[in-house]
Short mmCIF file of C-alpha atoms in Angstrom, two decimals:
data_model
loop_
_atom_site.label_atom_id
_atom_site.label_comp_id
_atom_site.label_asym_id
_atom_site.label_seq_id
_atom_site.Cartn_x
_atom_site.Cartn_y
_atom_site.Cartn_z
CA MET A 150 0.26 -0.46 0.03
CA SER A 151 1.79 2.98 -1.48
CA GLU A 152 1.23 6.49 -2.98
CA PHE A 153 1.26 6.22 -7.19
CA GLU A 154 0.42 8.55 -9.68
CA CYS A 155 -1.10 8.26 -12.58
CA LYS A 156 -2.44 10.41 -15.56
CA ILE A 157 -5.94 12.16 -16.06
CA LYS A 158 -7.08 10.09 -18.80
CA GLN A 159 -10.84 11.05 -18.80
CA LEU A 160 -13.29 12.93 -17.12
CA GLU A 161 -16.98 12.75 -18.05
CA SER A 162 -20.37 13.60 -15.98
CA LEU A 163 -22.58 10.18 -15.80
CA THR A 164 -25.48 12.45 -14.55
CA PRO A 165 -25.45 16.13 -13.11
CA PHE A 166 -24.05 14.79 -9.65
CA VAL A 167 -22.39 11.48 -10.81
CA TRP A 168 -18.99 11.46 -12.39
CA ARG A 169 -16.78 8.81 -13.93
CA ILE A 170 -12.99 9.43 -13.76
CA LEU A 171 -10.64 7.53 -16.08
CA LEU A 172 -6.24 7.40 -14.41
CA GLU A 173 -3.47 5.66 -15.97
CA PRO A 174 -1.14 4.62 -14.00
CA THR A 175 2.26 4.92 -14.33
CA GLN A 176 3.13 1.16 -14.03
CA PRO A 177 -0.28 -1.26 -13.18
CA VAL A 178 -1.13 -1.70 -9.95
CA SER A 179 -2.59 -5.19 -8.86
CA PHE A 180 -5.67 -5.25 -6.87
CA LYS A 181 -8.46 -7.68 -5.26
CA ALA A 182 -12.33 -6.27 -6.81
CA GLY A 183 -13.69 -4.68 -4.07
CA GLN A 184 -11.16 -3.11 -2.73
CA TYR A 185 -10.36 1.37 -3.10
CA VAL A 186 -8.53 3.50 -3.59
CA ARG A 187 -7.01 7.54 -1.83
CA VAL A 188 -7.05 10.15 -3.61
CA VAL A 189 -4.33 12.90 -2.01
CA MET A 190 -5.11 16.01 -1.68
CA GLY A 191 -2.89 16.60 1.26
CA GLU A 192 0.40 15.07 2.85
CA THR A 193 -2.57 14.85 5.94
CA ASP A 194 -5.62 14.51 3.15
CA LYS A 195 -6.59 11.19 1.40
CA ARG A 196 -9.56 10.94 0.32
CA PRO A 197 -11.32 7.67 -0.33
CA PHE A 198 -12.73 6.11 -3.48
CA SER A 199 -13.82 2.15 -4.58
CA ILE A 200 -12.10 1.00 -7.83
CA ALA A 201 -14.97 0.50 -10.72
CA ASN A 202 -12.76 -1.63 -13.38
CA GLY A 203 -12.47 -5.36 -12.89
CA ALA A 204 -8.93 -6.33 -11.13
CA GLN A 205 -8.26 -8.57 -13.94
CA ASP A 206 -7.76 -4.41 -15.89
CA ASN A 207 -4.74 -3.32 -13.97
CA GLY A 208 -3.20 -0.72 -15.84
CA VAL A 209 -6.52 1.73 -15.39
CA ILE A 210 -8.38 3.38 -12.15
CA GLU A 211 -11.76 4.42 -12.81
CA LEU A 212 -13.45 6.13 -10.05
CA HIS A 213 -16.41 6.97 -9.81
CA VAL A 214 -17.81 10.29 -7.56
CA GLY A 215 -20.76 11.66 -6.28
CA ALA A 216 -19.63 15.94 -5.66
CA SER A 217 -22.35 18.89 -5.82
CA GLU A 218 -21.82 22.11 -4.45
CA HIS A 219 -23.48 20.77 -1.84
CA ASN A 220 -20.68 17.94 -0.66
CA PRO A 221 -17.76 19.99 -1.06
CA TRP A 222 -15.67 17.38 -0.03
CA ALA A 223 -15.29 15.40 -3.21
CA MET A 224 -16.80 18.00 -5.54
CA GLN A 225 -13.31 19.42 -5.10
CA VAL A 226 -11.42 16.12 -5.73
CA ILE A 227 -13.36 17.24 -9.67
CA GLU A 228 -12.06 20.25 -9.50
CA LYS A 229 -9.01 18.37 -8.69
CA VAL A 230 -8.69 16.80 -11.91
CA GLN A 231 -10.27 18.95 -14.06
CA GLN A 232 -7.05 20.68 -13.92
CA GLY A 233 -5.89 17.71 -15.49
CA GLY A 234 -1.98 16.72 -16.03
CA LYS A 235 -1.45 14.25 -13.24
CA ILE A 236 -3.49 12.78 -9.75
CA LEU A 237 -1.00 11.05 -6.48
CA LEU A 238 -2.87 7.93 -4.94
CA ASP A 239 -2.82 6.14 -2.41
CA GLY A 240 -3.84 1.93 -2.30
CA PRO A 241 -4.94 -0.41 -2.61
CA HIS A 242 -6.80 -0.22 0.63
CA GLY A 243 -9.96 -2.65 2.00
CA LYS A 244 -10.72 -6.14 3.91
CA ALA A 245 -14.46 -6.63 2.15
CA GLN A 246 -12.37 -8.27 -1.26
CA LEU A 247 -13.25 -10.26 -3.47
CA ARG A 248 -14.13 -14.05 -2.20
CA ASP A 249 -14.20 -16.52 -4.89
CA ALA A 250 -11.47 -18.66 -3.78
CA GLU A 251 -14.19 -21.24 -3.08
CA PRO A 252 -17.92 -19.51 -5.20
CA LYS A 253 -21.02 -18.92 -3.23
CA PRO A 254 -24.13 -17.81 -4.96
CA THR A 255 -24.06 -14.46 -4.20
CA ILE A 256 -25.89 -10.61 -3.37
CA LEU A 257 -24.24 -7.54 -5.37
CA MET A 258 -26.15 -4.96 -3.60
CA ALA A 259 -25.42 -1.15 -3.81
CA GLY A 260 -26.58 2.46 -3.22
CA GLY A 261 -26.10 5.40 -5.70
CA THR A 262 -22.39 5.62 -6.54
CA GLY A 263 -22.47 2.53 -3.80
CA PHE A 264 -22.44 0.83 -7.75
CA SER A 265 -18.72 1.31 -8.34
CA TYR A 266 -17.68 -1.19 -5.86
CA THR A 267 -20.58 -3.60 -6.78
CA TRP A 268 -19.65 -2.98 -10.51
CA SER A 269 -16.20 -4.10 -9.72
CA ILE A 270 -16.83 -7.32 -8.04
CA LEU A 271 -19.06 -7.63 -11.79
CA GLN A 272 -17.20 -7.65 -13.78
CA THR A 273 -13.86 -10.08 -12.10
CA LEU A 274 -16.51 -12.53 -12.14
CA LEU A 275 -18.25 -12.05 -15.38
CA ALA A 276 -14.21 -12.22 -16.59
CA ALA A 277 -15.23 -16.51 -16.74
CA PRO A 278 -18.64 -17.74 -17.26
CA LEU A 279 -20.26 -17.23 -13.92
CA ARG A 280 -20.21 -21.30 -10.71
CA GLU A 281 -22.47 -19.99 -8.89
CA PRO A 282 -25.88 -17.43 -9.27
CA VAL A 283 -25.08 -14.26 -9.08
CA PHE A 284 -27.70 -11.06 -8.10
CA LEU A 285 -27.22 -7.18 -8.65
CA TYR A 286 -29.67 -5.06 -6.27
CA TRP A 287 -29.68 -1.90 -7.03
CA GLY A 288 -30.59 1.04 -4.85
CA THR A 289 -31.13 4.82 -6.38
CA LYS A 290 -33.30 7.88 -5.88
CA THR A 291 -33.90 8.01 -9.62
CA GLN A 292 -34.13 6.09 -11.88
CA GLU A 293 -31.59 9.26 -13.92
CA ASP A 294 -29.14 8.36 -10.75
CA MET A 295 -28.85 4.96 -11.44
CA TYR A 296 -26.16 5.66 -14.76
CA ALA A 297 -25.40 2.10 -16.34
CA LEU A 298 -28.68 0.71 -15.44
CA ASP A 299 -29.03 0.28 -19.72
CA VAL A 300 -25.47 -2.28 -19.12
CA LEU A 301 -25.55 -3.91 -16.50
CA GLN A 302 -30.11 -5.16 -18.21
CA LYS A 303 -27.15 -5.94 -21.18
CA LEU A 304 -25.34 -8.05 -19.03
CA ALA A 305 -27.96 -9.98 -17.93
CA ALA A 306 -29.25 -10.98 -20.59
CA GLN A 307 -26.36 -12.14 -22.31
CA HIS A 308 -25.98 -14.26 -19.07
CA ALA A 309 -27.57 -16.49 -17.39
CA LYS A 310 -26.80 -17.05 -14.02
CA LEU A 311 -27.01 -13.15 -13.49
CA THR A 312 -29.97 -11.36 -12.39
CA VAL A 313 -30.64 -7.35 -11.94
CA VAL A 314 -33.07 -5.67 -9.40
CA PRO A 315 -32.98 -1.67 -10.04
CA VAL A 316 -35.27 0.00 -6.79
CA LEU A 317 -35.97 3.11 -7.13
CA GLU A 318 -36.57 5.14 -3.88
CA ASN A 319 -38.47 7.86 -5.21
CA PRO A 320 -40.17 6.40 -9.03
CA HIS A 321 -41.99 8.16 -11.81
CA ASP A 322 -45.34 7.36 -13.63
CA GLY A 323 -44.87 4.02 -15.46
CA TRP A 324 -41.70 2.57 -13.76
CA GLN A 325 -42.49 -1.09 -14.14
CA GLY A 326 -39.71 -1.96 -11.41
CA ARG A 327 -39.39 -1.93 -6.81
CA SER A 328 -39.85 0.48 -5.00
CA GLY A 329 -38.69 1.23 -1.91
CA LEU A 330 -35.02 0.16 -0.14
CA VAL A 331 -32.53 -1.15 -1.98
CA HIS A 332 -31.88 -3.73 1.56
CA GLN A 333 -36.27 -4.72 1.79
CA ALA A 334 -35.60 -5.94 -2.35
CA VAL A 335 -33.47 -7.95 -0.82
CA LEU A 336 -35.44 -9.36 2.11
CA GLU A 337 -38.60 -9.87 0.13
CA ASP A 338 -36.42 -12.21 -2.73
CA PHE A 339 -34.91 -15.36 -0.72
CA ILE A 340 -36.62 -16.61 1.48
CA SER A 341 -33.71 -17.36 3.31
CA LEU A 342 -29.81 -15.87 2.77
CA GLU A 343 -28.03 -19.02 4.89
CA PRO A 344 -26.43 -20.18 1.56
CA TYR A 345 -24.99 -16.60 -0.43
CA GLN A 346 -22.33 -14.83 0.15
CA VAL A 347 -23.17 -11.39 -0.28
CA TYR A 348 -21.53 -7.37 -0.82
CA VAL A 349 -22.53 -4.76 0.90
CA ALA A 350 -21.63 -0.73 0.12
CA GLY A 351 -22.90 2.77 0.40
CA ARG A 352 -24.14 5.07 2.95
CA PHE A 353 -23.70 4.03 6.22
CA GLU A 354 -27.06 3.78 7.57
CA MET A 355 -27.81 1.42 4.81
CA ALA A 356 -24.88 -0.84 5.80
CA GLY A 357 -26.18 -1.09 9.16
CA VAL A 358 -29.97 -2.16 9.20
CA ALA A 359 -28.66 -4.42 6.33
CA ARG A 360 -26.23 -5.98 8.37
CA ASP A 361 -29.03 -5.96 10.77
CA ALA A 362 -31.69 -8.10 9.48
CA PHE A 363 -29.83 -10.23 6.85
CA HIS A 364 -27.91 -11.68 10.04
CA GLN A 365 -32.45 -11.95 11.12
CA GLN A 366 -33.35 -13.38 7.47
CA GLY A 367 -30.37 -16.26 7.62
CA LEU A 368 -27.03 -14.69 6.07
CA LEU A 369 -23.35 -15.51 8.22
CA LEU A 370 -22.20 -12.29 9.51
CA ASP A 371 -18.94 -14.29 7.83
CA ASN A 372 -19.71 -13.89 4.74
CA LEU A 373 -20.96 -10.31 4.60
CA PHE A 374 -18.31 -8.17 2.98
CA GLY A 375 -18.37 -4.63 2.76
CA ASP A 376 -15.72 -1.22 3.90
CA ALA A 377 -18.50 0.12 6.23
CA TYR A 378 -18.34 -3.10 8.56
CA GLU A 379 -14.98 -1.69 9.39
CA PHE A 380 -16.36 1.17 11.11
CA ILE A 381 -20.31 0.08 12.64
#
């Protein structure tokens, strides 16, 4: 775990409040799906973001950053990237990486830009034929916030063992998918979570509620992973 320099390759807006940053390390960086890096803003100011690309794509680092004028902590990172040139990262970090030595049926659950964590894991899993079913639940406030839904639906059509479940907190008229809280959708779909491994990313409050509810529904806590669980 050390600092490394990256060339800023691309900055694009995925929604009015979510940015995709594509960085090219000066040399390939070895990381595990589900880990994160920290953007070095200053000697004592390092801001963490999940790596969004699969572990097999170690020549790039992709980040999804939710930023707006109401979130200066993240907006300052976008402004630094907008200056162009190079940026310093620190990492990789995290203990919530993909456990695939002994494949289990897998549930990936994300809220908002926590999707980047599950996206890295999903891409890594799909690099080889799926041996066990994978269910990806993604919760956002509106459909406009669900910036990768089309890509996910195409992948689900291509992979028989992949199921994608979008969940909107504030659905618009005509929405035919699930609505409400994303962890509730998981609880509704599985009688018992005992056979599964579950990966969670999103707000700490959501992660905490999900941990308690999933455990009550049979999930073994040794099979629950998420960076939030290092802190709550």
